[in-house]
Short mmCIF file of C-alpha atoms in Angstrom, two decimals:
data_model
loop_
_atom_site.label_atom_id
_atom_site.label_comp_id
_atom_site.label_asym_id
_atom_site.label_seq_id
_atom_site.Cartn_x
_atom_site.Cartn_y
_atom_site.Cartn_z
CA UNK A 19 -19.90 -43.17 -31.51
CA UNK A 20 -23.33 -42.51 -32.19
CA UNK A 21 -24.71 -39.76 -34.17
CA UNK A 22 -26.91 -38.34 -30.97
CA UNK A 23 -24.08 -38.45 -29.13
CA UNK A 24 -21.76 -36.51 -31.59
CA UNK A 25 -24.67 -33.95 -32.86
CA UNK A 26 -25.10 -32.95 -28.23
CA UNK A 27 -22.60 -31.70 -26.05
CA UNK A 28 -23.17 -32.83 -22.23
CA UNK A 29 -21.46 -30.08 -19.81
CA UNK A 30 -21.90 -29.64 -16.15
CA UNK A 31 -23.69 -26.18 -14.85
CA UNK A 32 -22.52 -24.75 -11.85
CA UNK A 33 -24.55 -22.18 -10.01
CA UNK A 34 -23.43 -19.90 -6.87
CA UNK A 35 -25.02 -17.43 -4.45
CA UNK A 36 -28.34 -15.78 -5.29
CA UNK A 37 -28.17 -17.48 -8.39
CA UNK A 38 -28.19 -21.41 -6.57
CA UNK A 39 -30.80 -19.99 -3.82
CA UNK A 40 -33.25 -18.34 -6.45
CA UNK A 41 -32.66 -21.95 -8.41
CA UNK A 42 -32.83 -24.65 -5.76
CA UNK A 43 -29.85 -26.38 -6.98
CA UNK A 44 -26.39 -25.90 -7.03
CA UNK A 45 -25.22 -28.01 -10.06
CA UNK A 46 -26.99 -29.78 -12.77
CA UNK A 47 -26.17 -32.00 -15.97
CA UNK A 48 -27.38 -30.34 -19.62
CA UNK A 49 -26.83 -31.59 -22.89
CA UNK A 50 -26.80 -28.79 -25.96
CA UNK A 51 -26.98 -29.52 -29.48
CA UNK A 52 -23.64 -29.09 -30.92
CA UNK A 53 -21.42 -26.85 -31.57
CA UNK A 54 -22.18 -25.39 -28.27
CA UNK A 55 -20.98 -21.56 -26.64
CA UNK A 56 -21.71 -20.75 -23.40
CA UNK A 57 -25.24 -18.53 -24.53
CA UNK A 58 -26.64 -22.25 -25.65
CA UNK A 59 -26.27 -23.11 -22.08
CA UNK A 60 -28.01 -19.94 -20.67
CA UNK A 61 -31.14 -20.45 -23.99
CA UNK A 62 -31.66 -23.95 -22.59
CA UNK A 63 -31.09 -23.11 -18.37
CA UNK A 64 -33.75 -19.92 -19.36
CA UNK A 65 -36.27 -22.64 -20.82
CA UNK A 66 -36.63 -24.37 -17.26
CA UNK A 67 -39.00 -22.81 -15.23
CA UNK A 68 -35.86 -22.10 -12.35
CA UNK A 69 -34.49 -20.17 -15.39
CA UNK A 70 -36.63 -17.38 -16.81
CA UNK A 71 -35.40 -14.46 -15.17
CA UNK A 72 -31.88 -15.23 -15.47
CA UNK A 73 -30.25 -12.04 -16.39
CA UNK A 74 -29.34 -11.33 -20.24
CA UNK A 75 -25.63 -11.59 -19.47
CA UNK A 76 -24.80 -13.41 -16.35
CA UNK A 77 -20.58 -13.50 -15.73
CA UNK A 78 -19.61 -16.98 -16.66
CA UNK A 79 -16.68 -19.08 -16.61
CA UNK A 80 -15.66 -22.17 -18.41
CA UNK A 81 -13.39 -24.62 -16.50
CA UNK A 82 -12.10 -22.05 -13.78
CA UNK A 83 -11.82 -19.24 -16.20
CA UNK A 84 -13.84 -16.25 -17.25
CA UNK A 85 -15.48 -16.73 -20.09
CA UNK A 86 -17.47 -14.67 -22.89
CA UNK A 87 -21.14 -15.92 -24.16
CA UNK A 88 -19.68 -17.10 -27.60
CA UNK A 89 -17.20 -18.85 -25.71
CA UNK A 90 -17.40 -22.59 -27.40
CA UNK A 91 -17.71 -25.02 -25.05
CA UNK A 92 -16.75 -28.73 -25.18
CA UNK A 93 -17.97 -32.08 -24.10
CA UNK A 94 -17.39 -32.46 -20.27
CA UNK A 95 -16.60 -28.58 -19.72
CA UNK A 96 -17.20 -27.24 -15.97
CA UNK A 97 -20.01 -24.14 -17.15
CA UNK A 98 -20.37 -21.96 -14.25
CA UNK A 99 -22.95 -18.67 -13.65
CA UNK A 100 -21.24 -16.38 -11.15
CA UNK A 101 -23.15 -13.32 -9.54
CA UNK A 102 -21.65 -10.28 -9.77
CA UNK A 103 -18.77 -10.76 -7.21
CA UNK A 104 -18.66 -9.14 -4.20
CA UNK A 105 -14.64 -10.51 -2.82
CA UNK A 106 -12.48 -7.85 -1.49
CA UNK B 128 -0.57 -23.06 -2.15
CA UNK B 129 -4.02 -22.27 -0.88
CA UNK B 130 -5.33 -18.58 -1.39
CA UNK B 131 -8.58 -19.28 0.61
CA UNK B 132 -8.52 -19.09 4.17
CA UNK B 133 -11.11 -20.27 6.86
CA UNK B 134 -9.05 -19.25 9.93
CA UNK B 135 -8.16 -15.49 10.17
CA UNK B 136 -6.12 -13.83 8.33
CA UNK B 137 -2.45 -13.15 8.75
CA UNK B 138 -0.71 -10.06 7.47
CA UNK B 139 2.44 -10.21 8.94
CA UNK B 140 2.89 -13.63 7.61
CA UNK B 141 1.91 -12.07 4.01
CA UNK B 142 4.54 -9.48 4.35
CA UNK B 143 7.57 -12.38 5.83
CA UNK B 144 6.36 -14.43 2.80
CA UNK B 145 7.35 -11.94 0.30
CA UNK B 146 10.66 -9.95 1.76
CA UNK B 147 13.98 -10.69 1.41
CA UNK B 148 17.20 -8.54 1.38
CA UNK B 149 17.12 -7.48 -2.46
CA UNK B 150 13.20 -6.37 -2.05
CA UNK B 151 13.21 -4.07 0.62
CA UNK B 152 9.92 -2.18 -0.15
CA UNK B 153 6.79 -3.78 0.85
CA UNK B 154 3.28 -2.45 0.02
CA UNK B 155 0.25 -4.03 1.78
CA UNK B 156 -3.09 -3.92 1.70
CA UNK B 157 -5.89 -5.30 4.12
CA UNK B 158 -9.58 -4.85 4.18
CA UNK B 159 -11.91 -5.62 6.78
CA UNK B 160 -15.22 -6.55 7.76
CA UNK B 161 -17.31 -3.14 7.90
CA UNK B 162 -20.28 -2.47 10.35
CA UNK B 163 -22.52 -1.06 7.88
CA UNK B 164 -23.67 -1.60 4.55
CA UNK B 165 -26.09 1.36 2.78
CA UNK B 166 -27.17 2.53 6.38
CA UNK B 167 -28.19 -0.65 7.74
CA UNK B 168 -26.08 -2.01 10.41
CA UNK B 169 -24.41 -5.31 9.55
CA UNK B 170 -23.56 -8.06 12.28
CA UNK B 171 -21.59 -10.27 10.78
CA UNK B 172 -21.11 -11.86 7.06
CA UNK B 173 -20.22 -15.00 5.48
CA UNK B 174 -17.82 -15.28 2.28
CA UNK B 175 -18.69 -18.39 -0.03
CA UNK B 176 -16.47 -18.76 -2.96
CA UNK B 177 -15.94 -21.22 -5.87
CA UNK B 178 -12.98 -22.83 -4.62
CA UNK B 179 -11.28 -24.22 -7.48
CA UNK B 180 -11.70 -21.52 -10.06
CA UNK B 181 -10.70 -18.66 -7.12
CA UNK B 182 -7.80 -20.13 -6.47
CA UNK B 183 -6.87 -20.35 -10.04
CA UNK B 184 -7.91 -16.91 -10.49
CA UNK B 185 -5.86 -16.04 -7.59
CA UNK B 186 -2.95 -17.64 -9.08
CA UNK B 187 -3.31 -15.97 -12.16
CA UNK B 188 -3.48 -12.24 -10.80
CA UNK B 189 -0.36 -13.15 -8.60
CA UNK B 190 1.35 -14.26 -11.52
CA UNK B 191 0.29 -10.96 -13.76
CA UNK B 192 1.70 -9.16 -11.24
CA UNK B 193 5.11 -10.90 -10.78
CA UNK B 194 5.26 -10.81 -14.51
CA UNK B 195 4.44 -7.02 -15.22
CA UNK B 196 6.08 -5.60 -12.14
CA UNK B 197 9.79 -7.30 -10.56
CA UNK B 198 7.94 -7.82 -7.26
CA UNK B 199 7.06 -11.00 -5.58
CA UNK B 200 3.28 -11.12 -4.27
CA UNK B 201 1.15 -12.99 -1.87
CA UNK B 202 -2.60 -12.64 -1.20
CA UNK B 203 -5.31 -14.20 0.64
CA UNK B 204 -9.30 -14.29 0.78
CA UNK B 205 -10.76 -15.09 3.70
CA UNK B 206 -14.26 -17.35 3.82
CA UNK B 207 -16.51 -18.75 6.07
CA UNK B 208 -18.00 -16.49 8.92
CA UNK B 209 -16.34 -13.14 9.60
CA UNK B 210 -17.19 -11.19 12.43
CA UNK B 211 -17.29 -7.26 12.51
CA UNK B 212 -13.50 -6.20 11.88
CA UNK B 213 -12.07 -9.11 10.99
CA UNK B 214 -9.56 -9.31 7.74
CA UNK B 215 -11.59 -10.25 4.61
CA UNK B 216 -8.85 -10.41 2.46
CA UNK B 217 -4.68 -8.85 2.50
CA UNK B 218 -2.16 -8.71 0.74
CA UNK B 219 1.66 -7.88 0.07
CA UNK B 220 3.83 -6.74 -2.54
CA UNK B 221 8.01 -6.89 -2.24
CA UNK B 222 9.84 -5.13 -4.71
CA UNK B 223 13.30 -3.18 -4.69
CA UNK B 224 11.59 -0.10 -5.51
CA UNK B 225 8.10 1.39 -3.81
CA UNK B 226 6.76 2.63 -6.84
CA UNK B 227 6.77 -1.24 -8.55
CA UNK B 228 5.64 -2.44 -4.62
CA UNK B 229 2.72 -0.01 -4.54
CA UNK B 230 1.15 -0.55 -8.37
CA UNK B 231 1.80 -4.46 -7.82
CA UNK B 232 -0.28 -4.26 -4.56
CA UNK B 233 -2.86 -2.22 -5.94
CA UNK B 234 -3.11 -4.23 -9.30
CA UNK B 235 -4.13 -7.38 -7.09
CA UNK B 236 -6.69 -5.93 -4.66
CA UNK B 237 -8.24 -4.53 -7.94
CA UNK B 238 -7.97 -8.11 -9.71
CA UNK B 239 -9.36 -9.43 -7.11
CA UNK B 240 -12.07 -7.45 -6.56
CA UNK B 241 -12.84 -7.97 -10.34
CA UNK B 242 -12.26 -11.57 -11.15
CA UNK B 243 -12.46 -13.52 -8.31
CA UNK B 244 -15.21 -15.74 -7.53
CA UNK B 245 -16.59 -14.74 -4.29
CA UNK B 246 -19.59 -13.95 -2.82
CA UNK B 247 -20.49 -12.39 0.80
CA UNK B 248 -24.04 -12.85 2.83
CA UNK B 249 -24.70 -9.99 5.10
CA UNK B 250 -26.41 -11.02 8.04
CA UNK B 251 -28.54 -7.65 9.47
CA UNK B 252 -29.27 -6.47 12.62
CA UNK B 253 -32.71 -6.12 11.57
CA UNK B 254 -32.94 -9.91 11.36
CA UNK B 255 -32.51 -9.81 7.13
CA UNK B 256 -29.87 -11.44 5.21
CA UNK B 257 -29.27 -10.69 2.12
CA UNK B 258 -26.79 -11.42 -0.86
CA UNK B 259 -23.75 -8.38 -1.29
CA UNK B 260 -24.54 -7.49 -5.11
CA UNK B 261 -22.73 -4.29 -6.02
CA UNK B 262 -24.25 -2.34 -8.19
CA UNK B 263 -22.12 -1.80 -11.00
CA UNK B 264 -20.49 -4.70 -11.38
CA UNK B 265 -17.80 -5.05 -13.79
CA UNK B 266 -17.31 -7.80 -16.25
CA UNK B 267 -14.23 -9.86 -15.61
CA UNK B 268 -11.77 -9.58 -18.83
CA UNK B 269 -10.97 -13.16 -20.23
CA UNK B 270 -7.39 -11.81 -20.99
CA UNK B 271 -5.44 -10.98 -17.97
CA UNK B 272 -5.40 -7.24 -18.39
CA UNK B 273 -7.21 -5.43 -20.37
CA UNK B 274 -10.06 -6.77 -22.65
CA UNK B 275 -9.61 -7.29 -25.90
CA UNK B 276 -11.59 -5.39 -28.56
CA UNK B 277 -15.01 -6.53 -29.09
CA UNK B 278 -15.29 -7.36 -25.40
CA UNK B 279 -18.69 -7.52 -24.58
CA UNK B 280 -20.25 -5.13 -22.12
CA UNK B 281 -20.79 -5.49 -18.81
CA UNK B 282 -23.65 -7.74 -17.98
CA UNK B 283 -27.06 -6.76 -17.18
CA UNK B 284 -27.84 -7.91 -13.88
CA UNK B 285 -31.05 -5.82 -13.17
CA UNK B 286 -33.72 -8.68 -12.03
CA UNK B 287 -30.75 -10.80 -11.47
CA UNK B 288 -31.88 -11.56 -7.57
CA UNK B 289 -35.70 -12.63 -8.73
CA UNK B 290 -34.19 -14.89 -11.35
CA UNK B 291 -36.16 -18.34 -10.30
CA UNK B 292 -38.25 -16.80 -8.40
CA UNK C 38 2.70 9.93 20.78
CA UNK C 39 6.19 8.91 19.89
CA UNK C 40 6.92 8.03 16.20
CA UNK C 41 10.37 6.98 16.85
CA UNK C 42 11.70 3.63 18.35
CA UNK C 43 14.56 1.39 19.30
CA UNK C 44 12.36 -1.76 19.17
CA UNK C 45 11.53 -3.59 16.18
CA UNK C 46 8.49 -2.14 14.85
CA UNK C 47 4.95 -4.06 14.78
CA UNK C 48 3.06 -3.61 11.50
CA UNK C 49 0.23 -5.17 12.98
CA UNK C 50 0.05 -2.88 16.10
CA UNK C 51 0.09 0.25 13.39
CA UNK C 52 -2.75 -1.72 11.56
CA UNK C 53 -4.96 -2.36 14.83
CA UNK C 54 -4.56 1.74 15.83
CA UNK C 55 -6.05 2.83 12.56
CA UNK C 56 -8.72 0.28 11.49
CA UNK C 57 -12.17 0.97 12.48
CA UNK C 58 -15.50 -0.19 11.35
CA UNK C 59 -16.13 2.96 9.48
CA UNK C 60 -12.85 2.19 7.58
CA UNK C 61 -12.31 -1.15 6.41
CA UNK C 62 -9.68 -0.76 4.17
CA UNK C 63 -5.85 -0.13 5.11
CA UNK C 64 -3.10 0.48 2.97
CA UNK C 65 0.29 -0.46 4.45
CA UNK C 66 3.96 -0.21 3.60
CA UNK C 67 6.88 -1.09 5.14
CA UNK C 68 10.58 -0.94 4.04
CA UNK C 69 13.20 -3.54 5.57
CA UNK C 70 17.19 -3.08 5.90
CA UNK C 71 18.53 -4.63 2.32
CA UNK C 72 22.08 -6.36 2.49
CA UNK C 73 23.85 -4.90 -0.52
CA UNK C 74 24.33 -1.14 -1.39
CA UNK C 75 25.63 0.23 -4.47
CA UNK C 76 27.12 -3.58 -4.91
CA UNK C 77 29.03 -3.53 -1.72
CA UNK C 78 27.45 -6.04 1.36
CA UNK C 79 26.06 -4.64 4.29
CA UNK C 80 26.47 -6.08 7.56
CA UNK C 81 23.92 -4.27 9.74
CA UNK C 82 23.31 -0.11 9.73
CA UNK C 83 22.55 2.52 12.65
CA UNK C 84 19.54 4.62 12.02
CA UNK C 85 20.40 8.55 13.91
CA UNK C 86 17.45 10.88 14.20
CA UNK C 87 17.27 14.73 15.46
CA UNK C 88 14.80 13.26 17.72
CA UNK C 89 12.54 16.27 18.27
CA UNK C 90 12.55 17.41 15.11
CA UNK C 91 11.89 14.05 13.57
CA UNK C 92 9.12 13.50 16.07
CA UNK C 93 7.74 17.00 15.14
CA UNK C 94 8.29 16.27 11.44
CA UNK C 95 6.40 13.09 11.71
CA UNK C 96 3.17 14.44 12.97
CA UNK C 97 3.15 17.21 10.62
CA UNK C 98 3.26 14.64 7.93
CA UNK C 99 0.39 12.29 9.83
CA UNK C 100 -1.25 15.64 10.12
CA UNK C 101 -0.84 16.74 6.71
CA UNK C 102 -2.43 13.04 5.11
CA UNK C 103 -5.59 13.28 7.43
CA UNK C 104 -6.30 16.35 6.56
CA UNK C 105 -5.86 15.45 2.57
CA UNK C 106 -7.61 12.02 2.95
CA UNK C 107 -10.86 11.08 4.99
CA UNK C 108 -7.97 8.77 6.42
CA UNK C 109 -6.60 7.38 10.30
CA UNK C 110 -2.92 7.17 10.06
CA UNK C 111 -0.21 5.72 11.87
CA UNK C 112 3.94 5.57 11.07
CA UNK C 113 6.77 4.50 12.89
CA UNK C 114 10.45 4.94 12.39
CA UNK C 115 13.22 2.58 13.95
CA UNK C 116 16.36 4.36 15.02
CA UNK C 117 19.48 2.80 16.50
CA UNK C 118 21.36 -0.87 15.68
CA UNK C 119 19.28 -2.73 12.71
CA UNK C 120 20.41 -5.67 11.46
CA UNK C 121 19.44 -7.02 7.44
CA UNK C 122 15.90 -7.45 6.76
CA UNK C 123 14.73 -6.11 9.97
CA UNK C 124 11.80 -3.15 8.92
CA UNK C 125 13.23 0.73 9.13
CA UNK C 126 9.83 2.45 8.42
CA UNK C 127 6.34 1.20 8.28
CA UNK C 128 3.05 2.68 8.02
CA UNK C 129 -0.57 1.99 7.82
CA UNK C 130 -3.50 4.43 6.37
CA UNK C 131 -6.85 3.27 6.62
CA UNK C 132 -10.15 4.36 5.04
CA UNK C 133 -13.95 3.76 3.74
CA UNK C 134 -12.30 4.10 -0.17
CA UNK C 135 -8.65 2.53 -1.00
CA UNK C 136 -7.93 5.30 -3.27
CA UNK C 137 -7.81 7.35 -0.09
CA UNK C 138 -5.74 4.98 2.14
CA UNK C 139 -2.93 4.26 -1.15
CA UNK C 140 -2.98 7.92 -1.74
CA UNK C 141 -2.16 8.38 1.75
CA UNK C 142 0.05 5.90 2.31
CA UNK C 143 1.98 6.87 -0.93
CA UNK C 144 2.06 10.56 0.73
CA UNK C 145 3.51 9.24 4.16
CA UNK C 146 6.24 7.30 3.27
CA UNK C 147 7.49 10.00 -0.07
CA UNK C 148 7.27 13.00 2.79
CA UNK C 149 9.18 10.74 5.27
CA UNK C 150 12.05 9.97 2.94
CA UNK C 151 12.12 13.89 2.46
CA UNK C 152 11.27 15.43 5.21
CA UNK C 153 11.96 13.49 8.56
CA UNK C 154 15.66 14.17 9.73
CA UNK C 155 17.08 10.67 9.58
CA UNK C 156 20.30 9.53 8.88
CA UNK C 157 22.21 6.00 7.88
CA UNK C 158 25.42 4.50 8.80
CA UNK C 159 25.79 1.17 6.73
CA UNK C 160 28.59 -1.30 8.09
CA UNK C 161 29.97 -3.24 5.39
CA UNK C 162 31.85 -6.45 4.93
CA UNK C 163 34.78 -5.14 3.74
CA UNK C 164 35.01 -3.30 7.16
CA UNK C 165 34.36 -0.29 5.85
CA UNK C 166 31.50 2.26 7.64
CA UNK C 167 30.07 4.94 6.33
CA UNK C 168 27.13 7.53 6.05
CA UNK C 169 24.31 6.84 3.39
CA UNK C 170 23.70 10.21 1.57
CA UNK C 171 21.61 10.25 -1.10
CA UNK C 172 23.16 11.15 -4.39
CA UNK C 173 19.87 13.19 -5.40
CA UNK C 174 18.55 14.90 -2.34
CA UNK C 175 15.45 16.99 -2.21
CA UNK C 176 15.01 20.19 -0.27
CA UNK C 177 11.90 19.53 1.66
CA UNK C 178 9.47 22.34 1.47
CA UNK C 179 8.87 24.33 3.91
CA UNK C 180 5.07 24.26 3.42
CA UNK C 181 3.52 21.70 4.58
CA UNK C 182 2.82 20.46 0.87
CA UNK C 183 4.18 22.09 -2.58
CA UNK C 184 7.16 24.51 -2.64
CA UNK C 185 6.25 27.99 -2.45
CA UNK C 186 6.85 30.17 -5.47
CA UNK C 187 10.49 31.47 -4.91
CA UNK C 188 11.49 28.15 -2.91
CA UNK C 189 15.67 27.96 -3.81
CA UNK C 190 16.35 24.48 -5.95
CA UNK C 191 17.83 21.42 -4.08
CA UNK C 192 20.83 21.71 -2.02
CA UNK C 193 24.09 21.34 -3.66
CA UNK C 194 25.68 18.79 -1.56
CA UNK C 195 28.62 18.30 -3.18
CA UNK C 196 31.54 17.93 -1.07
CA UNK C 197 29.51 17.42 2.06
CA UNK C 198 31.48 14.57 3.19
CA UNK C 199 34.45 16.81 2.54
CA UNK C 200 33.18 19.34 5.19
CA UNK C 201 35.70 19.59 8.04
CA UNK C 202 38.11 17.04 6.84
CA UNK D 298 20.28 46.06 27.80
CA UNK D 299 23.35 46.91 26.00
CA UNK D 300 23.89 48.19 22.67
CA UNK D 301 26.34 44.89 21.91
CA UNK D 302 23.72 42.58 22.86
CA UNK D 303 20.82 44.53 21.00
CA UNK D 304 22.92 44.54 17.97
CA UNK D 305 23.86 40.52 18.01
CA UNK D 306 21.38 37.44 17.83
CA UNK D 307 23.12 34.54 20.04
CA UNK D 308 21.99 30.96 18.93
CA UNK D 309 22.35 26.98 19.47
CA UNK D 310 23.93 25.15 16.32
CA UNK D 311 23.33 21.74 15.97
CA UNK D 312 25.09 19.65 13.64
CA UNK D 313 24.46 16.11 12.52
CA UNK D 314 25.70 13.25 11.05
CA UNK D 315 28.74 13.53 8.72
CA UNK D 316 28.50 17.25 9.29
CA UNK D 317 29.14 16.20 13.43
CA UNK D 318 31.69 13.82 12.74
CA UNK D 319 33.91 15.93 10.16
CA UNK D 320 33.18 19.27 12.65
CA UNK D 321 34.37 16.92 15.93
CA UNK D 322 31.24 18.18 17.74
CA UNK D 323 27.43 18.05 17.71
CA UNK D 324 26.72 21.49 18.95
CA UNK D 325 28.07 25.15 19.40
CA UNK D 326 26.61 28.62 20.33
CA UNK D 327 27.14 30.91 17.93
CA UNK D 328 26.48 34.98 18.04
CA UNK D 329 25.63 36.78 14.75
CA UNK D 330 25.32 40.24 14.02
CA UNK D 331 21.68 41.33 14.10
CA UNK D 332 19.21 41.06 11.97
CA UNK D 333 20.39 37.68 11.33
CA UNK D 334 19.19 34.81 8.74
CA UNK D 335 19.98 31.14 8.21
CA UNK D 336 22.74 31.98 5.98
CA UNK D 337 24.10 34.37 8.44
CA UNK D 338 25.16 31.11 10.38
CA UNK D 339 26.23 29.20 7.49
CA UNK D 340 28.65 32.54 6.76
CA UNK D 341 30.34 32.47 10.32
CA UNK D 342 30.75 28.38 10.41
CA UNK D 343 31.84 28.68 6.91
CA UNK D 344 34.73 31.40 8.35
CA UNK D 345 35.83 28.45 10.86
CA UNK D 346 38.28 26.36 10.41
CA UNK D 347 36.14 23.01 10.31
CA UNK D 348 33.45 24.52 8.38
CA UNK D 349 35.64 25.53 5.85
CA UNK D 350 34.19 22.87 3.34
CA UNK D 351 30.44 22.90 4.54
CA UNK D 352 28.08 22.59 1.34
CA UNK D 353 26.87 26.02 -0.23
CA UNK D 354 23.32 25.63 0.19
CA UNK D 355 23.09 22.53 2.84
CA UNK D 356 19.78 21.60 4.28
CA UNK D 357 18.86 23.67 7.43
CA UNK D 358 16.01 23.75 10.27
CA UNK D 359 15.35 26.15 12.73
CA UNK D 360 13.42 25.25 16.12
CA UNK D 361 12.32 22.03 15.00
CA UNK D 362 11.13 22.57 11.06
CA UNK D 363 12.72 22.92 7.65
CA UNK D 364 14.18 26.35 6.99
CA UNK D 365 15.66 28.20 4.17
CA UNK D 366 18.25 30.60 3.80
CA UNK D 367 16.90 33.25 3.76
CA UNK D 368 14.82 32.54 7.37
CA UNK D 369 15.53 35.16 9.88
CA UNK D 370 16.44 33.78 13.08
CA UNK D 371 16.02 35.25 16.48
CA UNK D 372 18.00 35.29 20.01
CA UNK D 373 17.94 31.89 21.60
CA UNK D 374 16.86 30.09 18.40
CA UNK D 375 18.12 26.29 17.12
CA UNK D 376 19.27 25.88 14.40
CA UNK D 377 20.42 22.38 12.79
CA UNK D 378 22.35 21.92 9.87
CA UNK D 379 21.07 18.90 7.90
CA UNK D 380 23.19 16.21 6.20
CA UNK D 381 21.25 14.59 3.31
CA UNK D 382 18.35 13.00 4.47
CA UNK D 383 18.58 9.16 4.58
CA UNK D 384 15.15 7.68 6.38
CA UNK D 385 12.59 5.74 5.15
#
């Protein structure tokens, strides 16, 4: 184990809906420094040109569950940026 | 068990799911596809979900609501193309008395509503499509009922639709 | 419009005559024959009715929830030879908000148990038969609604199954 | 028109239920003397030998709707005595 490797954490992003369209893409590969929370993920995703209007507090989830923006995520978590839902 | 659906709902099959001799009362609930949305007439829609974390989620508010209420549940979310009038999501509740069959059946269309990761497309008559945001949308609770304290707001999703842009 | 029947009932059908595009959500509830009572088994029971006055009874009630509700509602009540699990009552309320088709809903089935001259003979396994009377009946209210000032307190039925023997 | 039928209200009893089966019939025309009430009914089928045990203040209807005791009932009127309610 390098130190790079244990100083980053590499997570899969998810994006759905307006949020994929607006972006192009529907998943992508980012690594954070570590430790990591789900707002690292949204600093670095609103540093990419797709990203800047991304809204303060998109709903997330973390590996199928809701999740809060201090949430800490984990090498290899599932991050994903939901719209606001419209089931039902 | 699947709680995502791309053939048309079935409520009957909901209800036979759930009944059985010691839970007589059975609350439902069933919405459907609506013709309209904010005066513009809709033609038809298209649900897109997040398959694996709305069927977890789904499983999750079924299983609050076996554990607060003695009822047994059973729910699905319809996606794909609807058509005007077609289910978009039912439900049913069993429980030996109403009052536990009614709250149960309520608590899950309101989960749902809430937590579950779906998204609908409405497809205009005016030749538009655009994403269903609702306006106020509530922030999911990580816990399964109520949030804990120091829950953050609801998110801010003004601008949301130009992000990327 | 007949709210009584000898065959089985069809939540589905109740469903269909209610839903509309202007209201796409429908809250449903139906209650099924159980197999025990008060710890004995039941076989099968035989649902009587006053028929007129449980027809007139019925629409009152119907009546009474659209004009509450911006709701569409539709009940039905089997009479006659059920047998365990088969559905007794079941009733669908639809609307543009869910508040209003549960509230509804809610109101049908609490004024049918109290208003809606229906009576139940349970056959049990022991051999036994006899007439389901409800240790805690209500007087239904005249009104329409709540009890006029003045309305007398709940029957005393005690001894009823006495009467005549 | 006589002074005996001005004087007496003449009505259809139906009975229901338990209330048929321990009474041995379903239905009986009863004449009360004028002006009459629910309760003027319950009195007479109280004075019979099978109503002898009929409930004080049983449930009661007259021409199809819920009724108390105090209703006053006219000539040709129907009025059902209730068993406790058992639908839904």
């Amino acid at each position: 184990m390098t130190v790079s490797t244990a100083s980053t954490v590499t997570v899969r992003v998810l994006l759905f809906g307006s949020y994929a369209e607006a972006a192009g893409q529907t998943s992508l590969t980012l690594s954070v420094p570590a430790p990591a929370t789900v707002a690292s993920v949204l600093r670095l995703l609103r540093a990419r040109a797709d990203g800047a209007r991304l809204p303060e507090r998109p709903l997330c989830a973390v590996n199928l569950a809701h999740a809060r923006l201090d949430t800490a995520i984990s090498q290899g978590d599932e991050i994903a940026i939901l719209p606001p839902l419209a089931g039902g | 068990m699947s709680f995502l659906s791309d053939q048309p709902l079935d409520l009957s099959a909901l209800v036979a799911r759930v009944t059985a001799p010691e839970r007589g009362g059975i609350a439902c609930f069933v919405s459907v596809v609506r013709d309209h949305h904010e005066g513009r007439r809709v033609l038809r829609l298209e649900y897109s979900a997040y398959d694996a974390m709305a069927e977890a989620e789904c499983a999750r508010i079924a299983s609050e609501a076996e554990a607060k209420w003695d009822v047994r549940v059973a729910l699905a979310h319809r996606v794909g193309r609807l058509e005007i009038g077609e289910p978009a999501v039912a439900m049913a509740a069993a429980a030996a008395h109403r009052d536990a069959a009614f709250a149960a059946c309520r608590y899950l269309i309101e989960q749902v509503k809430r937590r579950v990761p779906i998204w609908k497309r409405e497809y205009f008559a005016d030749g538009t499509v655009s994403w269903v945001e609702p306006r106020q949308a509530a922030r999911p609770a990580e816990a399964p009922a109520e949030a804990p304290p120091g829950t953050p707001p609801p998110p801010d999703h003004t601008g949301h639709t130009d992000w990327g842009v």
